[in-house]
Amino acid sequence: MAQQPSNVTGTTDPIKVKRVGLFKVLNGRLKEIATAIPDAAGRFGFRFTPEYEGLYSIGSGTAQNQQGLFRFYFKGNEDLNLKLTSSDYELTGKNSPENEALYTWDKQSKSFRDKGTTPGGMSTYVDFFPEVEQFKEKLTGIKKSINTGNANFDKFFPEIVDYDFAYYAISYLYMPRTAHPSKEEMSDYYTQFNADRFLTTELLKFPYGDRFMSNMLYRKLDLATKPTFDQQVAAIGPDVLKGQYVLQRLEGARSYSDFQEMNNTYRKYFTLPEQIERAKIVEAKLVETKTGVPAFQFSYPNISGQKISLADLKGKVVLIDMWATWCGPCRAEEPHWEKLNEEFIGKQVAFVGVSVDQDKPKWEAYVKEKNLKGIQLHAGSGNTLSDAYKVNTIPRYILIDKSGNLISADSPRPSDPKLKALLEEWSKK
């Protein structure tokens, strides 16, 4: 572990850049370790002792949105001097040979990087694929040009070039574009791409490692065959990478039962303390969605302005539909929702639609036009029920028993026969 501190001295436009973050790489993801607020002249700085020799990131982006972040190499006892914008950086003054080498590579690859990792833009595969093939031919010379005197960095640099190039080239395929290639139109780099070359523990040294892993897996597997999650995990070699991939899915779990099922099956791949800790954090966030715990006590107005609460519905099984007028999948479920309503008349089941529409008049008009069945309530966007059950996508169906306890925070949809079976089971209790 490096013991001597490193110094970062920078300038930026304080009007455009309000804060600058310093991030370490933790298992292919970024973790912020310090922040600086530029002064009126745009000056900022950091003095820190690197935990390891390797890549760190600095800039105006975040761990989740890395646009505006730039990586640098620290080993301790060096100075980094730079001018920073929200979209680029420039080294100024005296800097280490390692960061000078990275800067040269970043300048060489900037256009390619920007096209590969920035959504939209005018670029399509028609111009990008030839650039991939042309740039690929230059990589050997670029990798051989490095001699900083730091054996660790000089050994690592060719990997940086190869991983960066692969990340930019592969990421391009998964960005929104105005035109997309057929399989036959893929250039040689893509048809010959070997994902296993990059699906190694080396990936965890890079700020983009975690997100790149998913894209490489997509290249390795034929998604048209709809591989199961088991098959996806099996396609990854090292257990530690399997653990990272599982955690990506686990952190998207919408209920405690989903978490429990996945955790019980795959926790054997959590080989690092940080992976185990991430799983515990997910569990803590989902404990309120555990079957049998008291359900969240909501209270929202109906179309007449009368507030209806969960307490008002005690003694009935409650099925909540989180939806919005603009949501296509929500509207697709409407006929099934209406049919279930009719089938459970007189069976102590309350069907409660909770709209997350920001536009309340639009919701009111829609409910009247469609003559929607059940109890229709308006919660609006950013509501407490969505917060309680981590509702990030809709539709979402939440099932509550007659005593007001949670059955499922992510129940099957009305179009799924499993929901009818659940309603029949719990309405008889």
Tab-separated table of C-alpha atoms in Angstrom:
chain	number	residue	atom	x	y	z
A	1	MET	CA	0.000	0.000	0.000
A	2	ALA	CA	1.277	3.436	-0.910
A	3	GLN	CA	2.257	5.464	2.151
A	4	GLN	CA	3.216	8.855	0.733
A	5	PRO	CA	0.539	11.420	-0.165
A	6	SER	CA	-0.256	12.609	-3.664
A	7	ASN	CA	-1.217	16.179	-4.518
A	8	VAL	CA	-3.824	17.295	-7.046
A	9	THR	CA	-3.949	20.950	-8.086
A	10	GLY	CA	-6.538	22.021	-10.621
A	11	THR	CA	-8.497	24.851	-12.167
A	12	THR	CA	-11.941	24.869	-13.743
A	13	ASP	CA	-14.822	27.172	-14.624
A	14	PRO	CA	-16.631	27.620	-11.275
A	15	ILE	CA	-19.816	28.657	-13.070
A	16	LYS	CA	-20.060	25.365	-14.980
A	17	VAL	CA	-18.354	23.019	-12.511
A	18	LYS	CA	-19.755	23.353	-8.994
A	19	ARG	CA	-17.977	20.397	-7.414
A	20	VAL	CA	-15.120	18.066	-8.225
A	21	GLY	CA	-14.975	14.508	-6.933
A	22	LEU	CA	-12.059	12.162	-6.334
A	23	PHE	CA	-12.916	8.478	-6.749
A	24	LYS	CA	-11.130	5.211	-6.149
A	25	VAL	CA	-11.832	2.047	-8.130
A	26	LEU	CA	-13.442	-0.610	-5.958
A	27	ASN	CA	-14.011	-3.879	-7.803
A	28	GLY	CA	-14.804	-2.296	-11.145
A	29	ARG	CA	-16.988	0.450	-9.685
A	30	LEU	CA	-16.206	3.950	-8.487
A	31	LYS	CA	-16.433	5.052	-4.872
A	32	GLU	CA	-16.068	8.717	-3.973
A	33	ILE	CA	-13.362	9.362	-1.394
A	34	ALA	CA	-13.195	13.179	-1.423
A	35	THR	CA	-14.883	16.255	-2.877
A	36	ALA	CA	-13.681	19.782	-3.534
A	37	ILE	CA	-15.652	22.963	-4.210
A	38	PRO	CA	-13.827	25.250	-6.668
A	39	ASP	CA	-13.223	28.745	-5.316
A	40	ALA	CA	-14.247	31.950	-7.120
A	41	ALA	CA	-11.167	31.678	-9.336
A	42	GLY	CA	-11.979	28.044	-10.159
A	43	ARG	CA	-9.137	26.556	-8.131
A	44	PHE	CA	-9.520	23.193	-6.406
A	45	GLY	CA	-7.230	20.557	-4.986
A	46	PHE	CA	-6.811	17.273	-3.148
A	47	ARG	CA	-4.086	15.843	-0.952
A	48	PHE	CA	-4.576	12.146	-0.296
A	49	THR	CA	-2.667	8.952	0.318
A	50	PRO	CA	-3.517	6.364	-2.372
A	51	GLU	CA	-4.841	3.093	-0.957
A	52	TYR	CA	-3.302	1.221	-3.875
A	53	GLU	CA	-1.167	1.903	-6.928
A	54	GLY	CA	-3.415	2.214	-9.932
A	55	LEU	CA	-6.299	4.114	-11.490
A	56	TYR	CA	-8.405	6.785	-9.779
A	57	SER	CA	-10.963	9.165	-11.297
A	58	ILE	CA	-11.383	12.918	-10.922
A	59	GLY	CA	-14.041	15.220	-12.334
A	60	SER	CA	-17.558	16.591	-12.173
A	61	GLY	CA	-19.356	13.292	-12.834
A	62	THR	CA	-20.628	10.749	-10.330
A	63	ALA	CA	-20.041	7.069	-9.652
A	64	GLN	CA	-23.312	6.317	-11.464
A	65	ASN	CA	-22.908	8.802	-14.335
A	66	GLN	CA	-19.240	8.855	-15.255
A	67	GLN	CA	-19.564	11.487	-17.984
A	68	GLY	CA	-17.256	14.276	-16.846
A	69	LEU	CA	-14.886	11.940	-14.969
A	70	PHE	CA	-11.297	11.292	-16.073
A	71	ARG	CA	-8.939	8.644	-14.753
A	72	PHE	CA	-5.394	9.149	-13.530
A	73	TYR	CA	-2.672	6.926	-12.138
A	74	PHE	CA	-1.471	7.365	-8.569
A	75	LYS	CA	1.136	5.478	-6.580
A	76	GLY	CA	1.917	8.114	-3.959
A	77	ASN	CA	4.426	10.953	-3.786
A	78	GLU	CA	3.461	12.597	-7.081
A	79	ASP	CA	1.779	15.795	-8.242
A	80	LEU	CA	-1.081	16.095	-10.689
A	81	ASN	CA	-1.695	19.509	-12.243
A	82	LEU	CA	-4.659	19.921	-14.566
A	83	LYS	CA	-7.271	22.147	-16.095
A	84	LEU	CA	-10.709	20.551	-15.955
A	85	THR	CA	-13.946	21.078	-17.865
A	86	SER	CA	-17.160	19.065	-17.739
A	87	SER	CA	-16.168	17.240	-20.933
A	88	ASP	CA	-12.360	17.172	-21.053
A	89	TYR	CA	-9.126	17.844	-19.187
A	90	GLU	CA	-5.673	19.181	-19.924
A	91	LEU	CA	-2.467	18.521	-18.012
A	92	THR	CA	-0.612	21.668	-16.978
A	93	GLY	CA	2.734	22.168	-15.284
A	94	LYS	CA	4.720	19.227	-13.974
A	95	ASN	CA	3.142	15.768	-13.884
A	96	SER	CA	4.233	12.173	-13.403
A	97	PRO	CA	5.395	10.129	-16.430
A	98	GLU	CA	2.473	7.769	-15.832
A	99	ASN	CA	-0.135	10.519	-16.113
A	100	GLU	CA	1.641	12.062	-19.085
A	101	ALA	CA	1.400	8.667	-20.801
A	102	LEU	CA	-2.293	8.363	-19.937
A	103	TYR	CA	-2.885	11.900	-21.192
A	104	THR	CA	-1.244	11.102	-24.525
A	105	TRP	CA	-3.402	7.981	-24.885
A	106	ASP	CA	-6.541	9.900	-23.891
A	107	LYS	CA	-5.845	12.513	-26.569
A	108	GLN	CA	-5.174	9.811	-29.168
A	109	SER	CA	-8.410	8.006	-28.349
A	110	LYS	CA	-10.669	10.979	-27.512
A	111	SER	CA	-12.716	11.044	-30.707
A	112	PHE	CA	-13.079	7.267	-30.640
A	113	ARG	CA	-13.980	7.314	-26.926
A	114	ASP	CA	-16.555	10.069	-27.319
A	115	LYS	CA	-18.285	8.274	-30.179
A	116	GLY	CA	-18.229	4.946	-28.363
A	117	THR	CA	-19.521	6.055	-24.980
A	118	THR	CA	-21.784	9.021	-25.725
A	119	PRO	CA	-25.454	8.299	-26.551
A	120	GLY	CA	-26.866	9.663	-29.794
A	121	GLY	CA	-24.795	11.923	-31.981
A	122	MET	CA	-24.425	11.809	-35.741
A	123	SER	CA	-22.140	8.766	-35.826
A	124	THR	CA	-23.470	5.449	-37.140
A	125	TYR	CA	-21.784	2.105	-37.749
A	126	VAL	CA	-21.170	3.201	-41.356
A	127	ASP	CA	-18.479	5.646	-40.227
A	128	PHE	CA	-17.585	4.064	-36.878
A	129	PHE	CA	-16.721	0.523	-37.974
A	130	PRO	CA	-14.011	1.665	-40.442
A	131	GLU	CA	-12.599	3.837	-37.650
A	132	VAL	CA	-12.498	0.789	-35.360
A	133	GLU	CA	-10.491	-1.193	-37.900
A	134	GLN	CA	-8.109	1.686	-38.669
A	135	PHE	CA	-7.488	2.525	-35.022
A	136	LYS	CA	-7.000	-1.150	-34.153
A	137	GLU	CA	-3.944	-1.250	-36.424
A	138	LYS	CA	-2.275	1.510	-34.380
A	139	LEU	CA	-2.631	-0.171	-30.977
A	140	THR	CA	0.536	-2.272	-31.104
A	141	GLY	CA	2.717	0.773	-31.724
A	142	ILE	CA	0.959	2.754	-28.991
A	143	LYS	CA	1.473	-0.029	-26.453
A	144	LYS	CA	5.172	-0.394	-27.294
A	145	SER	CA	5.854	3.337	-27.010
A	146	ILE	CA	5.664	3.423	-23.201
A	147	ASN	CA	8.728	3.511	-20.967
A	148	THR	CA	7.996	5.562	-17.849
A	149	GLY	CA	10.521	3.870	-15.583
A	150	ASN	CA	7.687	2.460	-13.455
A	151	ALA	CA	7.668	-1.274	-14.165
A	152	ASN	CA	4.173	-1.698	-12.693
A	153	PHE	CA	2.666	0.972	-14.916
A	154	ASP	CA	4.592	-0.059	-18.024
A	155	LYS	CA	3.243	-3.592	-17.626
A	156	PHE	CA	-0.288	-2.300	-16.983
A	157	PHE	CA	-0.402	0.241	-19.813
A	158	PRO	CA	-0.916	-2.272	-22.678
A	159	GLU	CA	-3.878	-3.639	-20.713
A	160	ILE	CA	-5.257	-0.109	-20.338
A	161	VAL	CA	-5.074	0.377	-24.100
A	162	ASP	CA	-6.676	-2.984	-24.903
A	163	TYR	CA	-9.443	-2.673	-22.306
A	164	ASP	CA	-10.173	0.952	-23.228
A	165	PHE	CA	-10.359	0.141	-26.920
A	166	ALA	CA	-12.653	-2.817	-26.285
A	167	TYR	CA	-14.835	-0.768	-23.927
A	168	TYR	CA	-15.280	2.052	-26.428
A	169	ALA	CA	-15.888	-0.295	-29.375
A	170	ILE	CA	-18.335	-2.602	-27.603
A	171	SER	CA	-20.176	0.181	-25.757
A	172	TYR	CA	-20.927	1.754	-29.128
A	173	LEU	CA	-23.192	-1.174	-30.000
A	174	TYR	CA	-25.432	-0.568	-26.999
A	175	MET	CA	-25.891	3.189	-27.367
A	176	PRO	CA	-28.976	4.703	-29.049
A	177	ARG	CA	-28.190	5.276	-32.731
A	178	THR	CA	-30.092	6.309	-35.838
A	179	ALA	CA	-28.928	3.160	-37.645
A	180	HIS	CA	-27.928	-0.279	-36.388
A	181	PRO	CA	-25.891	-2.946	-38.202
A	182	SER	CA	-27.072	-6.423	-39.053
A	183	LYS	CA	-24.923	-9.373	-38.025
A	184	GLU	CA	-23.542	-9.519	-41.568
A	185	GLU	CA	-22.484	-5.857	-41.419
A	186	MET	CA	-20.293	-6.255	-38.328
A	187	SER	CA	-16.634	-5.464	-38.977
A	188	ASP	CA	-13.782	-7.883	-38.255
A	189	TYR	CA	-13.104	-6.563	-34.755
A	190	TYR	CA	-16.618	-7.489	-33.670
A	191	THR	CA	-16.888	-10.829	-35.444
A	192	GLN	CA	-13.543	-11.904	-33.967
A	193	PHE	CA	-14.116	-10.371	-30.531
A	194	ASN	CA	-13.233	-12.762	-27.697
A	195	ALA	CA	-15.109	-11.686	-24.574
A	196	ASP	CA	-13.222	-14.176	-22.391
A	197	ARG	CA	-10.020	-12.244	-23.103
A	198	PHE	CA	-11.500	-9.396	-21.040
A	199	LEU	CA	-13.747	-11.273	-18.595
A	200	THR	CA	-10.890	-11.621	-16.111
A	201	THR	CA	-10.189	-10.168	-12.682
A	202	GLU	CA	-8.115	-7.492	-14.454
A	203	LEU	CA	-11.463	-5.928	-15.341
A	204	LEU	CA	-11.971	-4.912	-11.703
A	205	LYS	CA	-9.057	-2.450	-11.905
A	206	PHE	CA	-10.974	-0.189	-14.294
A	207	PRO	CA	-13.565	2.481	-13.408
A	208	TYR	CA	-15.917	1.062	-16.036
A	209	GLY	CA	-15.253	-2.599	-15.213
A	210	ASP	CA	-18.638	-3.444	-13.734
A	211	ARG	CA	-20.700	-1.936	-16.557
A	212	PHE	CA	-18.384	-3.292	-19.273
A	213	MET	CA	-18.864	-6.815	-17.944
A	214	SER	CA	-22.543	-6.806	-18.934
A	215	ASN	CA	-21.825	-5.601	-22.467
A	216	MET	CA	-19.164	-8.254	-22.969
A	217	LEU	CA	-21.559	-10.929	-21.775
A	218	TYR	CA	-24.102	-9.723	-24.331
A	219	ARG	CA	-21.440	-10.171	-27.024
A	220	LYS	CA	-20.575	-13.647	-25.779
A	221	LEU	CA	-24.131	-14.953	-25.530
A	222	ASP	CA	-26.716	-15.008	-28.276
A	223	LEU	CA	-29.446	-12.948	-26.644
A	224	ALA	CA	-31.884	-14.090	-29.312
A	225	THR	CA	-31.926	-17.475	-27.548
A	226	LYS	CA	-32.981	-15.720	-24.317
A	227	PRO	CA	-30.419	-17.338	-21.998
A	228	THR	CA	-31.570	-17.855	-18.423
A	229	PHE	CA	-29.866	-15.999	-15.607
A	230	ASP	CA	-28.169	-19.276	-14.622
A	231	GLN	CA	-26.735	-19.531	-18.130
A	232	GLN	CA	-25.591	-15.920	-18.018
A	233	VAL	CA	-23.749	-16.453	-14.735
A	234	ALA	CA	-22.236	-19.713	-15.988
A	235	ALA	CA	-20.803	-17.890	-19.022
A	236	ILE	CA	-18.563	-15.829	-16.724
A	237	GLY	CA	-15.335	-17.496	-15.621
A	238	PRO	CA	-13.959	-16.128	-12.330
A	239	ASP	CA	-16.235	-16.460	-9.296
A	240	VAL	CA	-15.503	-12.897	-8.244
A	241	LEU	CA	-16.895	-11.645	-11.583
A	242	LYS	CA	-19.900	-13.924	-11.223
A	243	GLY	CA	-20.457	-12.238	-7.858
A	244	GLN	CA	-20.264	-8.772	-9.422
A	245	TYR	CA	-22.765	-9.738	-12.110
A	246	VAL	CA	-25.179	-11.250	-9.591
A	247	LEU	CA	-24.988	-8.100	-7.475
A	248	GLN	CA	-26.017	-5.988	-10.467
A	249	ARG	CA	-29.230	-8.019	-10.637
A	250	LEU	CA	-29.590	-8.277	-6.865
A	251	GLU	CA	-29.468	-4.500	-6.449
A	252	GLY	CA	-32.459	-4.296	-8.773
A	253	ALA	CA	-34.553	-6.677	-6.637
A	254	ARG	CA	-37.996	-5.239	-5.948
A	255	SER	CA	-39.038	-7.409	-3.027
A	256	TYR	CA	-37.472	-9.233	-0.107
A	257	SER	CA	-38.565	-12.588	-1.522
A	258	ASP	CA	-36.799	-11.810	-4.819
A	259	PHE	CA	-33.677	-10.870	-2.871
A	260	GLN	CA	-33.839	-13.978	-0.711
A	261	GLU	CA	-34.257	-16.360	-3.631
A	262	MET	CA	-31.357	-14.887	-5.564
A	263	ASN	CA	-29.110	-14.454	-2.533
A	264	ASN	CA	-29.623	-18.051	-1.412
A	265	THR	CA	-28.748	-19.336	-4.882
A	266	TYR	CA	-25.758	-17.170	-5.748
A	267	ARG	CA	-24.170	-15.839	-2.560
A	268	LYS	CA	-21.457	-18.503	-2.898
A	269	TYR	CA	-19.943	-16.176	-5.495
A	270	PHE	CA	-19.605	-13.265	-3.075
A	271	THR	CA	-15.920	-13.822	-2.390
A	272	LEU	CA	-14.970	-10.258	-1.419
A	273	PRO	CA	-15.926	-8.427	1.802
A	274	GLU	CA	-17.287	-5.529	-0.276
A	275	GLN	CA	-19.575	-7.896	-2.186
A	276	ILE	CA	-20.966	-9.327	1.044
A	277	GLU	CA	-21.525	-5.801	2.357
A	278	ARG	CA	-23.379	-4.766	-0.812
A	279	ALA	CA	-25.722	-7.734	-0.411
A	280	LYS	CA	-26.407	-6.752	3.205
A	281	ILE	CA	-27.243	-3.192	2.142
A	282	VAL	CA	-29.760	-4.493	-0.403
A	283	GLU	CA	-31.323	-6.744	2.224
A	284	ALA	CA	-31.677	-3.867	4.689
A	285	LYS	CA	-33.435	-1.720	2.072
A	286	LEU	CA	-35.886	-4.497	1.221
A	287	VAL	CA	-36.725	-5.706	4.722
A	288	GLU	CA	-39.907	-3.604	4.662
A	289	THR	CA	-41.067	-5.608	1.641
A	290	LYS	CA	-40.810	-8.895	3.514
A	291	THR	CA	-43.956	-11.032	3.451
A	292	GLY	CA	-45.929	-10.610	6.680
A	293	VAL	CA	-44.648	-7.184	7.720
A	294	PRO	CA	-47.214	-4.376	8.147
A	295	ALA	CA	-47.855	-2.760	4.768
A	296	PHE	CA	-47.156	0.912	4.150
A	297	GLN	CA	-50.073	3.059	5.303
A	298	PHE	CA	-51.007	5.196	2.317
A	299	SER	CA	-53.772	7.783	1.947
A	300	TYR	CA	-54.574	9.345	-1.446
A	301	PRO	CA	-57.568	11.154	-2.988
A	302	ASN	CA	-60.022	9.543	-5.364
A	303	ILE	CA	-61.515	11.315	-8.367
A	304	SER	CA	-64.022	13.098	-6.086
A	305	GLY	CA	-61.268	14.362	-3.807
A	306	GLN	CA	-62.120	11.966	-0.963
A	307	LYS	CA	-59.035	10.475	0.679
A	308	ILE	CA	-58.928	6.686	0.843
A	309	SER	CA	-56.394	4.984	3.104
A	310	LEU	CA	-55.220	1.409	3.498
A	311	ALA	CA	-56.855	1.375	6.933
A	312	ASP	CA	-60.233	1.962	5.247
A	313	LEU	CA	-59.813	-1.336	3.412
A	314	LYS	CA	-58.990	-3.548	6.396
A	315	GLY	CA	-60.776	-6.881	6.194
A	316	LYS	CA	-60.182	-7.141	2.455
A	317	VAL	CA	-57.314	-8.427	0.380
A	318	VAL	CA	-55.922	-5.330	-1.355
A	319	LEU	CA	-54.371	-5.413	-4.820
A	320	ILE	CA	-52.623	-2.146	-5.692
A	321	ASP	CA	-51.845	-1.230	-9.289
A	322	MET	CA	-49.156	1.471	-9.589
A	323	TRP	CA	-49.736	2.951	-13.034
A	324	ALA	CA	-49.889	6.082	-15.221
A	325	THR	CA	-51.858	7.208	-18.259
A	326	TRP	CA	-48.667	7.509	-20.334
A	327	CYS	CA	-47.503	3.956	-19.545
A	328	GLY	CA	-48.036	1.553	-22.459
A	329	PRO	CA	-47.462	-1.672	-20.461
A	330	CYS	CA	-49.923	-0.362	-17.836
A	331	ARG	CA	-52.626	0.122	-20.460
A	332	ALA	CA	-51.912	-3.350	-21.847
A	333	GLU	CA	-52.827	-4.800	-18.441
A	334	GLU	CA	-56.135	-2.881	-18.194
A	335	PRO	CA	-58.376	-5.564	-19.789
A	336	HIS	CA	-56.954	-8.203	-17.445
A	337	TRP	CA	-57.355	-5.857	-14.449
A	338	GLU	CA	-60.995	-5.201	-15.388
A	339	LYS	CA	-61.689	-8.926	-15.801
A	340	LEU	CA	-60.204	-9.769	-12.396
A	341	ASN	CA	-62.325	-7.020	-10.855
A	342	GLU	CA	-65.463	-8.679	-12.185
A	343	GLU	CA	-64.402	-12.178	-11.165
A	344	PHE	CA	-63.780	-11.174	-7.542
A	345	ILE	CA	-66.918	-9.142	-6.900
A	346	GLY	CA	-68.213	-10.074	-3.439
A	347	LYS	CA	-65.044	-11.989	-2.501
A	348	GLN	CA	-63.495	-9.449	-0.113
A	349	VAL	CA	-60.892	-8.201	-2.571
A	350	ALA	CA	-60.283	-4.472	-3.135
A	351	PHE	CA	-58.732	-3.426	-6.437
A	352	VAL	CA	-56.922	-0.109	-5.969
A	353	GLY	CA	-55.387	1.787	-8.863
A	354	VAL	CA	-52.772	4.303	-7.690
A	355	SER	CA	-51.781	6.747	-10.415
A	356	VAL	CA	-48.311	8.284	-10.446
A	357	ASP	CA	-49.322	10.807	-13.119
A	358	GLN	CA	-47.965	14.289	-12.533
A	359	ASP	CA	-50.843	15.696	-14.585
A	360	LYS	CA	-53.867	15.134	-12.327
A	361	PRO	CA	-56.496	16.536	-14.759
A	362	LYS	CA	-55.230	14.143	-17.427
A	363	TRP	CA	-55.622	11.250	-14.979
A	364	GLU	CA	-59.151	12.358	-14.073
A	365	ALA	CA	-60.156	12.554	-17.736
A	366	TYR	CA	-58.650	9.122	-18.449
A	367	VAL	CA	-60.452	7.437	-15.539
A	368	LYS	CA	-63.775	8.922	-16.666
A	369	GLU	CA	-63.216	8.115	-20.331
A	370	LYS	CA	-62.264	4.490	-19.645
A	371	ASN	CA	-64.712	4.101	-16.752
A	372	LEU	CA	-62.009	2.193	-14.889
A	373	LYS	CA	-63.175	-0.310	-12.315
A	374	GLY	CA	-62.001	-0.541	-8.730
A	375	ILE	CA	-60.909	2.271	-6.450
A	376	GLN	CA	-58.936	4.849	-8.421
A	377	LEU	CA	-56.554	7.093	-6.452
A	378	HIS	CA	-54.050	9.761	-7.443
A	379	ALA	CA	-50.641	9.781	-5.728
A	380	GLY	CA	-48.674	11.788	-8.283
A	381	SER	CA	-44.986	11.495	-9.061
A	382	GLY	CA	-42.489	11.244	-6.209
A	383	ASN	CA	-45.096	9.744	-3.882
A	384	THR	CA	-44.582	7.996	-0.558
A	385	LEU	CA	-45.883	4.604	-1.705
A	386	SER	CA	-43.360	4.491	-4.537
A	387	ASP	CA	-40.627	5.421	-2.081
A	388	ALA	CA	-41.704	2.748	0.400
A	389	TYR	CA	-41.588	-0.058	-2.161
A	390	LYS	CA	-38.759	1.219	-4.387
A	391	VAL	CA	-41.065	1.595	-7.391
A	392	ASN	CA	-38.802	2.729	-10.228
A	393	THR	CA	-40.758	1.197	-13.103
A	394	ILE	CA	-44.453	0.657	-13.709
A	395	PRO	CA	-46.768	-1.103	-13.734
A	396	ARG	CA	-46.115	-2.527	-10.290
A	397	TYR	CA	-48.618	-4.638	-8.397
A	398	ILE	CA	-48.588	-4.857	-4.608
A	399	LEU	CA	-50.657	-7.409	-2.688
A	400	ILE	CA	-51.767	-6.930	0.939
A	401	ASP	CA	-53.696	-9.345	3.179
A	402	LYS	CA	-56.913	-8.695	5.114
A	403	SER	CA	-54.983	-7.688	8.239
A	404	GLY	CA	-52.971	-5.045	6.397
A	405	ASN	CA	-49.796	-7.105	6.146
A	406	LEU	CA	-47.725	-7.407	3.000
A	407	ILE	CA	-48.113	-10.489	0.826
A	408	SER	CA	-45.938	-9.282	-2.031
A	409	ALA	CA	-44.374	-5.946	-2.946
A	410	ASP	CA	-43.975	-7.187	-6.519
A	411	SER	CA	-46.836	-9.535	-7.295
A	412	PRO	CA	-47.576	-11.095	-10.702
A	413	ARG	CA	-49.415	-8.928	-13.234
A	414	PRO	CA	-53.157	-9.378	-13.929
A	415	SER	CA	-52.293	-11.072	-17.236
A	416	ASP	CA	-50.408	-13.762	-15.292
A	417	PRO	CA	-52.684	-16.601	-14.023
A	418	LYS	CA	-50.534	-16.747	-10.878
A	419	LEU	CA	-52.125	-13.515	-9.641
A	420	LYS	CA	-55.639	-14.951	-9.838
A	421	ALA	CA	-54.465	-18.001	-7.891
A	422	LEU	CA	-52.949	-15.756	-5.209
A	423	LEU	CA	-56.154	-13.727	-4.906
A	424	GLU	CA	-58.240	-16.887	-4.574
A	425	GLU	CA	-55.888	-18.283	-1.936
A	426	TRP	CA	-55.725	-15.163	0.233
A	427	SER	CA	-59.371	-14.147	-0.134
A	428	LYS	CA	-60.369	-17.441	1.519
A	429	LYS	CA	-58.156	-16.864	4.574
